[in-house]
CSV table of C-alpha atoms and ligand atoms in Angstrom, one decimal:
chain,number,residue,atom,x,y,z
A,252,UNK,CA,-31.7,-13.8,2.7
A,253,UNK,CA,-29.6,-13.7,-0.4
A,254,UNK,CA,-26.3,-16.7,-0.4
A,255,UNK,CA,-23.8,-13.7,-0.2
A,256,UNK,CA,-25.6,-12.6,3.1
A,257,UNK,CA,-25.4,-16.2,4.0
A,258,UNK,CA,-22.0,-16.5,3.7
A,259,UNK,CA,-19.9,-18.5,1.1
A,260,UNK,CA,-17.3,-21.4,0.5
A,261,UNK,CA,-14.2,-21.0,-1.7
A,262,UNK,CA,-11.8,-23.5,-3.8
A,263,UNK,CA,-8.3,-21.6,-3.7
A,264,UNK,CA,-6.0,-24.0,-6.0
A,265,UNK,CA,-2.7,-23.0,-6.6
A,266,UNK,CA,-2.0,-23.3,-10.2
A,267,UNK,CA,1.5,-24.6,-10.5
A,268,UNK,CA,-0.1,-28.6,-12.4
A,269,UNK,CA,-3.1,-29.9,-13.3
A,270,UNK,CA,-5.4,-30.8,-11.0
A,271,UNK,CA,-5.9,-34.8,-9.9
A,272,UNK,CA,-8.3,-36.6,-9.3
A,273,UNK,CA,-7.8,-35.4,-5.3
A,274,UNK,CA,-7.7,-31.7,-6.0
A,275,UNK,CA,-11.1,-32.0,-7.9
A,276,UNK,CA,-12.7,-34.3,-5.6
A,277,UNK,CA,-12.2,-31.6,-2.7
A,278,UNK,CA,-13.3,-29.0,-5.3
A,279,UNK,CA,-16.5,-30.6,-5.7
A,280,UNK,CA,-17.0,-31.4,-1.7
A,281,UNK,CA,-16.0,-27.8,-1.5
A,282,UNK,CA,-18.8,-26.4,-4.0
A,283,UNK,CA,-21.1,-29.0,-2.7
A,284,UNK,CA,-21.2,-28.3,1.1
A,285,UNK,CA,-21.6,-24.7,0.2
A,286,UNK,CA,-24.2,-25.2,-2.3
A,287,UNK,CA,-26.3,-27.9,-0.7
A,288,UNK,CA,-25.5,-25.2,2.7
A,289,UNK,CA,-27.6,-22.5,0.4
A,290,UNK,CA,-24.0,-20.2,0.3
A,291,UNK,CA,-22.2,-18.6,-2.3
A,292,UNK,CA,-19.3,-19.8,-4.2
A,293,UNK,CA,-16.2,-18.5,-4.9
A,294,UNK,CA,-12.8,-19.3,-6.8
A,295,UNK,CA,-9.6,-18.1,-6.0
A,296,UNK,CA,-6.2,-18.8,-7.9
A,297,UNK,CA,-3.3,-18.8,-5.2
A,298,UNK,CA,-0.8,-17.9,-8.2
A,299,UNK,CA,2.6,-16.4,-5.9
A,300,UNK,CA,4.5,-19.1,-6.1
A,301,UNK,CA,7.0,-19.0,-9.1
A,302,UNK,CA,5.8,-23.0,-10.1
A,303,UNK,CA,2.4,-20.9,-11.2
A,304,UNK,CA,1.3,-20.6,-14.9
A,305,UNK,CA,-1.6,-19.3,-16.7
A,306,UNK,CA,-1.8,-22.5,-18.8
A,307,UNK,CA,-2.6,-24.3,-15.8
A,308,UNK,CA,-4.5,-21.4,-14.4
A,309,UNK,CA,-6.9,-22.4,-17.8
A,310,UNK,CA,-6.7,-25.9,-17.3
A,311,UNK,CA,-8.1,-25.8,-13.7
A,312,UNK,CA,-10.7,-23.9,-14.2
A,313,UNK,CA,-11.6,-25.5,-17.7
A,314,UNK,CA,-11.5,-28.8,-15.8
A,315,UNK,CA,-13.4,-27.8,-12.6
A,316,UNK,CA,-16.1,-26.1,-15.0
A,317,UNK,CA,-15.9,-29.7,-16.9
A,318,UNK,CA,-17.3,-31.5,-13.9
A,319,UNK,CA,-19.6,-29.2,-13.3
A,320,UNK,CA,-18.6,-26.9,-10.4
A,321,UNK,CA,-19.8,-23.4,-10.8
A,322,UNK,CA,-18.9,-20.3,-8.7
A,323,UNK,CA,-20.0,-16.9,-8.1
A,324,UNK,CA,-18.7,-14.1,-9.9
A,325,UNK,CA,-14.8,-13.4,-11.5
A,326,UNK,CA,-12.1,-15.4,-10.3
A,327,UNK,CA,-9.5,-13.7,-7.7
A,328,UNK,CA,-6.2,-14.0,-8.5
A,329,UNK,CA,-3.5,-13.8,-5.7
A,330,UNK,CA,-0.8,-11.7,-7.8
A,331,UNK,CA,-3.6,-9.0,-8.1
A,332,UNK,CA,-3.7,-8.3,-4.7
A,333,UNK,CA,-0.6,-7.4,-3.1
A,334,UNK,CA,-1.2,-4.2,-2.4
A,335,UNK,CA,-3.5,-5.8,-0.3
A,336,UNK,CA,-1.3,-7.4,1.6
A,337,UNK,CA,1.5,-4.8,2.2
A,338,UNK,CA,-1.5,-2.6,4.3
A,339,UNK,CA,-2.1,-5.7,6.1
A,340,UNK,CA,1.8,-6.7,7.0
A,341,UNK,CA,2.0,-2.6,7.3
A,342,UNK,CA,-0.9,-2.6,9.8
A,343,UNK,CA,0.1,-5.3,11.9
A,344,UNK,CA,3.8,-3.8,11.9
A,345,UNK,CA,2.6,-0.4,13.9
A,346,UNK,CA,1.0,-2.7,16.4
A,347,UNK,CA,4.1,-3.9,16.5
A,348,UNK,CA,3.3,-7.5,16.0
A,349,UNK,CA,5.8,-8.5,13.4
A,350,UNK,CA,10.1,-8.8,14.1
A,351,UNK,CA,12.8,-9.5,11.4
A,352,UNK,CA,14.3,-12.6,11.6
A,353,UNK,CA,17.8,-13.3,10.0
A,354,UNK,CA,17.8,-17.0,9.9
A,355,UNK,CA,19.2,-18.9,7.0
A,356,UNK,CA,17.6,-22.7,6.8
A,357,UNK,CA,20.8,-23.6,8.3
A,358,UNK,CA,20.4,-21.4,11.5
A,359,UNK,CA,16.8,-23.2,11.9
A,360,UNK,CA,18.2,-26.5,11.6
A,361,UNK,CA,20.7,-26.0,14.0
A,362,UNK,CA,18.8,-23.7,16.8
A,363,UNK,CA,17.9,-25.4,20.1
A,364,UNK,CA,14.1,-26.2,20.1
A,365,UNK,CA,11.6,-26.3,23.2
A,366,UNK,CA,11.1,-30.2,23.7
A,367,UNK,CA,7.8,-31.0,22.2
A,368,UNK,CA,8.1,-28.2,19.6
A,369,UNK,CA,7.2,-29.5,15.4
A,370,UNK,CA,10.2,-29.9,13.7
A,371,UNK,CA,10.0,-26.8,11.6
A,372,UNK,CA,8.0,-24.6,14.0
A,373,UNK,CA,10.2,-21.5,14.7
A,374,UNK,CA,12.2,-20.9,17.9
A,375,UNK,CA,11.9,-17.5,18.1
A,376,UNK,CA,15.7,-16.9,17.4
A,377,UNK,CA,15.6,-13.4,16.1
A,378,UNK,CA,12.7,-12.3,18.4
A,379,UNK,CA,14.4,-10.8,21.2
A,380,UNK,CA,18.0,-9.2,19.3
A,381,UNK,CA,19.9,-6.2,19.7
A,382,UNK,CA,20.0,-3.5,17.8
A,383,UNK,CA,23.8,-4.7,17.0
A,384,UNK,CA,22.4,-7.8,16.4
A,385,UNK,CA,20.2,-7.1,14.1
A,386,UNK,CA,22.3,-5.2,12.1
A,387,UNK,CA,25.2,-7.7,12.0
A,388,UNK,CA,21.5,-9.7,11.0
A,389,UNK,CA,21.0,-7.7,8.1
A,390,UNK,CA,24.7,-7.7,6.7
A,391,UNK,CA,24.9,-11.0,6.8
A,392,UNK,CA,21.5,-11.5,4.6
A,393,UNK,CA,22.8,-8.8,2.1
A,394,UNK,CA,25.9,-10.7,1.4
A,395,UNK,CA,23.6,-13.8,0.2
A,396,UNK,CA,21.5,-11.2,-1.7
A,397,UNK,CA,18.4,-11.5,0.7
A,398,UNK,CA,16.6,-9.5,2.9
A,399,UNK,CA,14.8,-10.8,5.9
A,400,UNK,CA,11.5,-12.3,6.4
A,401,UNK,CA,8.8,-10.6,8.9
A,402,UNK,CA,7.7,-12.9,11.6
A,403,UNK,CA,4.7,-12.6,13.4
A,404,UNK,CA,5.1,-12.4,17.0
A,405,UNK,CA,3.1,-14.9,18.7
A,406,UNK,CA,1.7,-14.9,22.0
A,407,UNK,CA,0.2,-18.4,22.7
A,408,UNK,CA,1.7,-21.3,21.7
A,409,UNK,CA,-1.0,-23.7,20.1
A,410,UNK,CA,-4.8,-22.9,19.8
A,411,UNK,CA,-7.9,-25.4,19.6
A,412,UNK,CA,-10.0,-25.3,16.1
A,413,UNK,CA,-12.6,-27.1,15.6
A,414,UNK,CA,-13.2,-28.9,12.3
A,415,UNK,CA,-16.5,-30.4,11.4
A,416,UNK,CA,-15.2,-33.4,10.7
A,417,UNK,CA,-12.0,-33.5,12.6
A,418,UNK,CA,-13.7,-32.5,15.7
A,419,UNK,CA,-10.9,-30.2,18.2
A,420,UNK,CA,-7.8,-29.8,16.9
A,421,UNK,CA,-4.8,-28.2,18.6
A,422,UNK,CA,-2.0,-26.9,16.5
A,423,UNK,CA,1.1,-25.3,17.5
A,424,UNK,CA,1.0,-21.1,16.4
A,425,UNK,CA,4.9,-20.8,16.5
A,426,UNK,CA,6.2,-17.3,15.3
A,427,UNK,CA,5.4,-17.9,11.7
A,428,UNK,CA,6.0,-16.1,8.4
A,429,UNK,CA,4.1,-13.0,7.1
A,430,UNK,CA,6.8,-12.2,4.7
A,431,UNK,CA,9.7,-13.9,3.3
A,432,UNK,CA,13.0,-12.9,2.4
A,433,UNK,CA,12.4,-12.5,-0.9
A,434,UNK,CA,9.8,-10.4,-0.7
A,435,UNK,CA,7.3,-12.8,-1.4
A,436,UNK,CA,4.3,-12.4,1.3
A,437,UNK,CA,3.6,-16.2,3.2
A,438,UNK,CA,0.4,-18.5,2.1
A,439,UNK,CA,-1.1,-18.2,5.6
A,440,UNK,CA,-0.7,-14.4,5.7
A,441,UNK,CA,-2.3,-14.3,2.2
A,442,UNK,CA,-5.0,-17.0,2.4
A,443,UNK,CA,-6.5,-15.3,5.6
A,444,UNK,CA,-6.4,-12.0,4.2
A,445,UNK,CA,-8.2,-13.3,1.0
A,446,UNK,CA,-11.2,-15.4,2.9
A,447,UNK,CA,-12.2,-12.2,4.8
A,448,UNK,CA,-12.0,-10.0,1.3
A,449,UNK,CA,-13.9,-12.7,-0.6
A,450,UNK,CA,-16.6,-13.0,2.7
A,451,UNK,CA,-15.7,-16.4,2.7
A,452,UNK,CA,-17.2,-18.5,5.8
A,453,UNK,CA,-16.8,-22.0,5.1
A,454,UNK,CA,-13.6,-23.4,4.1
A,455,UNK,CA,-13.3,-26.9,2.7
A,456,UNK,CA,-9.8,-28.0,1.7
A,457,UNK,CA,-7.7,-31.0,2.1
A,458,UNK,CA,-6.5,-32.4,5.5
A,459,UNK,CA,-3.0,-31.7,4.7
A,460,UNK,CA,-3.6,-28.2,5.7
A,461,UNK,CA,-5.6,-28.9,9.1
A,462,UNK,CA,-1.7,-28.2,10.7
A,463,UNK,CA,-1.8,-24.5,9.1
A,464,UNK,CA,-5.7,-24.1,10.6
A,465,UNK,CA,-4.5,-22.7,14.4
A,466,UNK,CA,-2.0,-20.1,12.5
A,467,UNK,CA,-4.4,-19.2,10.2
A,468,UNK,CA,-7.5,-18.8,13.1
A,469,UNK,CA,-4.7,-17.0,15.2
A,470,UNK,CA,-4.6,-14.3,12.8
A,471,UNK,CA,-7.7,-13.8,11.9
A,472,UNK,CA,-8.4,-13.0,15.9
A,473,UNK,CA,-5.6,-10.9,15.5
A,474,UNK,CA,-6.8,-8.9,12.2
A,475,UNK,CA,-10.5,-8.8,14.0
A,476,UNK,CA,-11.8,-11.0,11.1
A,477,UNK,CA,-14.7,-13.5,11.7
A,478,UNK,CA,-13.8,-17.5,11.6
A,479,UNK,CA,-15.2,-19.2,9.3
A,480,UNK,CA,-16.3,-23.1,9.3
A,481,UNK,CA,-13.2,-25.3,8.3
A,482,UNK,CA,-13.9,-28.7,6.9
A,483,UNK,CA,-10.7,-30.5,6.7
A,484,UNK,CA,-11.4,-33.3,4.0
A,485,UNK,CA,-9.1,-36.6,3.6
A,486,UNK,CA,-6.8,-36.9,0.8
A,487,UNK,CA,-6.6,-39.4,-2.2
A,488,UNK,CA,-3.8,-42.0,-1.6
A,489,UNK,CA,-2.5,-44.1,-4.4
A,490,UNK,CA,-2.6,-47.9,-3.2
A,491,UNK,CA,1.1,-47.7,-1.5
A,492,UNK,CA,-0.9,-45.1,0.9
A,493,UNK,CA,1.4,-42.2,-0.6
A,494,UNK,CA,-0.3,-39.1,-2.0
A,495,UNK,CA,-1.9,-38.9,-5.3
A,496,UNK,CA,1.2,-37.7,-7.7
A,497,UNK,CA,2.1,-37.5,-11.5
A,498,UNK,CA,3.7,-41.1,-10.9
A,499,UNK,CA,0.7,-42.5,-10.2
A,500,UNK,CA,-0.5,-42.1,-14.0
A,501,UNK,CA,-3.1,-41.0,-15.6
A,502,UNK,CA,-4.2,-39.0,-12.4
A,503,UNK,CA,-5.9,-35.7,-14.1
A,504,UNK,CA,-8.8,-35.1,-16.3
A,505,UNK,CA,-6.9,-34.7,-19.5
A,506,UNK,CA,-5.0,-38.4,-18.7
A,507,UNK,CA,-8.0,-40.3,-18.0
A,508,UNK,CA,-10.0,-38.8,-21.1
A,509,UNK,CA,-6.6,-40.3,-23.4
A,510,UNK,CA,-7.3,-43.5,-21.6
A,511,UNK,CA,-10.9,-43.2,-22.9
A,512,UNK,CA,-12.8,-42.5,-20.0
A,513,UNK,CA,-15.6,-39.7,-20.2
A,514,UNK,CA,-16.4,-37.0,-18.5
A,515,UNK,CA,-19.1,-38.3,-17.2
A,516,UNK,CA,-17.2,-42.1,-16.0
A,517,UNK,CA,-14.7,-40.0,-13.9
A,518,UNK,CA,-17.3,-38.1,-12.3
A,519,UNK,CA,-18.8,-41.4,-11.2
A,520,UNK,CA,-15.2,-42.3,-10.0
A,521,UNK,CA,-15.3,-39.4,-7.8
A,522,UNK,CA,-18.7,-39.9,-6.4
A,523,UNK,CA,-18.4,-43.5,-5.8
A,524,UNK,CA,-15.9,-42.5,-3.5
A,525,UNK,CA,-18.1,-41.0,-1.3
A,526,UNK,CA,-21.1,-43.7,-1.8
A,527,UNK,CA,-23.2,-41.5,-4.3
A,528,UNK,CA,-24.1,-42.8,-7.5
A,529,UNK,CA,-24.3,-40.3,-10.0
A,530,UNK,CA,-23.0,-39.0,-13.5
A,531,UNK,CA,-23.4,-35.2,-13.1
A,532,UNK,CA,-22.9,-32.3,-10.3
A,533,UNK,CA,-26.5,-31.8,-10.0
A,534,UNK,CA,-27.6,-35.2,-9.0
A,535,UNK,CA,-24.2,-35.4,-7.0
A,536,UNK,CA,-25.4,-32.3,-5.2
A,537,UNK,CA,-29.1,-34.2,-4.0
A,538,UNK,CA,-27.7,-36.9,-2.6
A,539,UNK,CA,-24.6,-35.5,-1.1
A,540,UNK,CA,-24.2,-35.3,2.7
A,541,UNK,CA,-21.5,-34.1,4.9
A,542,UNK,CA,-21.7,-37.3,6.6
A,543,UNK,CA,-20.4,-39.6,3.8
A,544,UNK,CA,-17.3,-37.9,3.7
A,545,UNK,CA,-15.9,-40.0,6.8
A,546,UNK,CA,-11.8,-40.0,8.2
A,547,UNK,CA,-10.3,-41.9,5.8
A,548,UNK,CA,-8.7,-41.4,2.7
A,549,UNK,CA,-9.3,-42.3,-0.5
A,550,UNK,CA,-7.3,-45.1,-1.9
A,551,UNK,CA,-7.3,-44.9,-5.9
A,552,UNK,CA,-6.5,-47.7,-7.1
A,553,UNK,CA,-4.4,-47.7,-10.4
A,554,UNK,CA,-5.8,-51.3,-11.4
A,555,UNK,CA,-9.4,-50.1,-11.5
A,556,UNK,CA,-8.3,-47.7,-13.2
A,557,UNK,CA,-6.6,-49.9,-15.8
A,558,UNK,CA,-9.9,-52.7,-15.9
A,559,UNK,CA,-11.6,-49.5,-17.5
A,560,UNK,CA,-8.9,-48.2,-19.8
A,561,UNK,CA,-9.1,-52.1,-20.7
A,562,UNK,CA,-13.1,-52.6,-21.3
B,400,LIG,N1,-3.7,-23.4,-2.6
B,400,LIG,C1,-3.7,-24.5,-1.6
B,400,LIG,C2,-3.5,-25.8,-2.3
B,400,LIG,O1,-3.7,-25.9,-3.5
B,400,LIG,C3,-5.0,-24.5,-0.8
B,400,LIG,C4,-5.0,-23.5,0.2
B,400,LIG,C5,-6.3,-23.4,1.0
B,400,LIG,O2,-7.3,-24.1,0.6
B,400,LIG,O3,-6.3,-22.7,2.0
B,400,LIG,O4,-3.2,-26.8,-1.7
């Protein structure tokens, strides 16, 4: 049996920064558990968002490449495949499963909210309007230049996942967005789509977006797509326990090279973190196991990092 028969992981990173020392130590727990699994690898650019640029579309990659993480065939880049999307949203509109909604972020913040309901998780607002009202919905939104978004209409109201490392989880599914306003189709409408077109069946990604898994799974049981494997792997904290950020300092690839660490010594970094001794993907990949991933997140400290810019 060939890897694409088998199945494959993915690393979708959207390309609006360089990435940290986080971003590519998921990457490479991505590539590995896929690779040590015997699947196939793939990359996928998740470029909508305005903050996107191809010079970080080339740094990503360059970087990702740098450390050794390899994938299967060309890239996929989000902005090619809109047409894509509209016959999905299109497809799940004659089943009738999508409503407009006419809500401004202040009309969210304001609307009355079932008592143990996310704060923002959708109350369903525009679900059940009039004809009038939806009208009077759309006049208003054309005043402000906007169109509305396309919701999907939601019949449960949390589902179980299971993670293999999380274990269960269950997530509210409110009536989330396919479309937005602007046009612009939504990040769990687009990253669903894009796993079942790529044939992806394991998805490792940071822990951030465990919250999004139940949407995402709901969907997919929606569209009649498979579900893949999720692995929902724990961020990189600075030492205040806040996320990894620019602030932090030299974070990425390119700032820890001007500090004068190699290649190689970040790679070590990285797999320290995860109890594995090594300087390269390869021997990274022979000792890695799913079980030293572990709940916690990494802590970087910014003083180890200095001891070495020091040496
Ligand atoms: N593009 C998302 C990010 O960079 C990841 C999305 C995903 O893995 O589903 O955080």
């Amino acid at each position: 049996m060939t890897s694409v028969e088998r199945g494959r992981g993915r690393y979708a990173p959207s390309p609006s920064g360089d990435l940290h020392l986080g971003n590519l130590r998921t990457g490479l727990i991505a590539w590995a558990c896929a690779r040590k699994a015997g699947l196939g690898f793939v990359m996928r650019m998740e470029d909508l968002d305005e903050r996107c640029r191809l010079e970080h579309v080339e740094t990503q990659l360059r970087d990702l490449s740098e450390i050794g993480i390899d994938w299967d065939g060309h890239v996929l880049f989000q902005s090619d495949r809109v047409d894509a999307y509209g016959e999905v949203v299109s497809r799940l509109r004659e089943r009738d499963l999508l409503y407009e909604c006419y809500c401004t972020r202040a009309d969210m913040k304001d609307a009355p909210r079932a008592p143990h309901a996310p704060p923002g998780s959708y109350p369903g607002t525009c679900r059940h309007l009039s004809e009038t009202e939806r009208r009077h919905g759309r006049d208003k939104l054309s005043t402000m230049r906007r169109g509305p978004a396309l919701r999907l209409k939601a019949d449960v109201a949390t589902l179980t996942v299971t993670d293999r490392l999380c274990g269960e989880f269950t997530g509210y599914v409110d009536d989330f967005v396919v479309q937005r306003g602007d046009g612009a189709y939504a990040y769990n409408l687009v990253a669903v789509v894009d796993d079942h077109h790529q044939g992806v069946s394991q998805i490792v990604r940071g822990d951030d977006l465990l919250d999004s898994t139940p949407r995402q799974v709901y969907l997919q049981q929606l569209l009649g797509y498979e579900t893949p494997e999720y692995i929902h792997v724990p961020l990189v904290l600075n030492s205040a326990g806040k996320r990894l950020a620019k602030r932090d300092g030299a974070v990425t690839l390119d700032e820890l090279h001007r500090e004068g660490w190699s290649t190689g010594e970040v790679f070590s970094l990285i797999s320290q973190s995860l109890g594995i001794h090594s300087g390269t993907s390869a021997e990274f990949l022979e000792q890695f196991s799913l079980d030293l991933i572990g709940r916690e997140p990494w802590i970087f400290d910014p003083l180890a990092r200095k001891s070495r810019s020091e040496e």
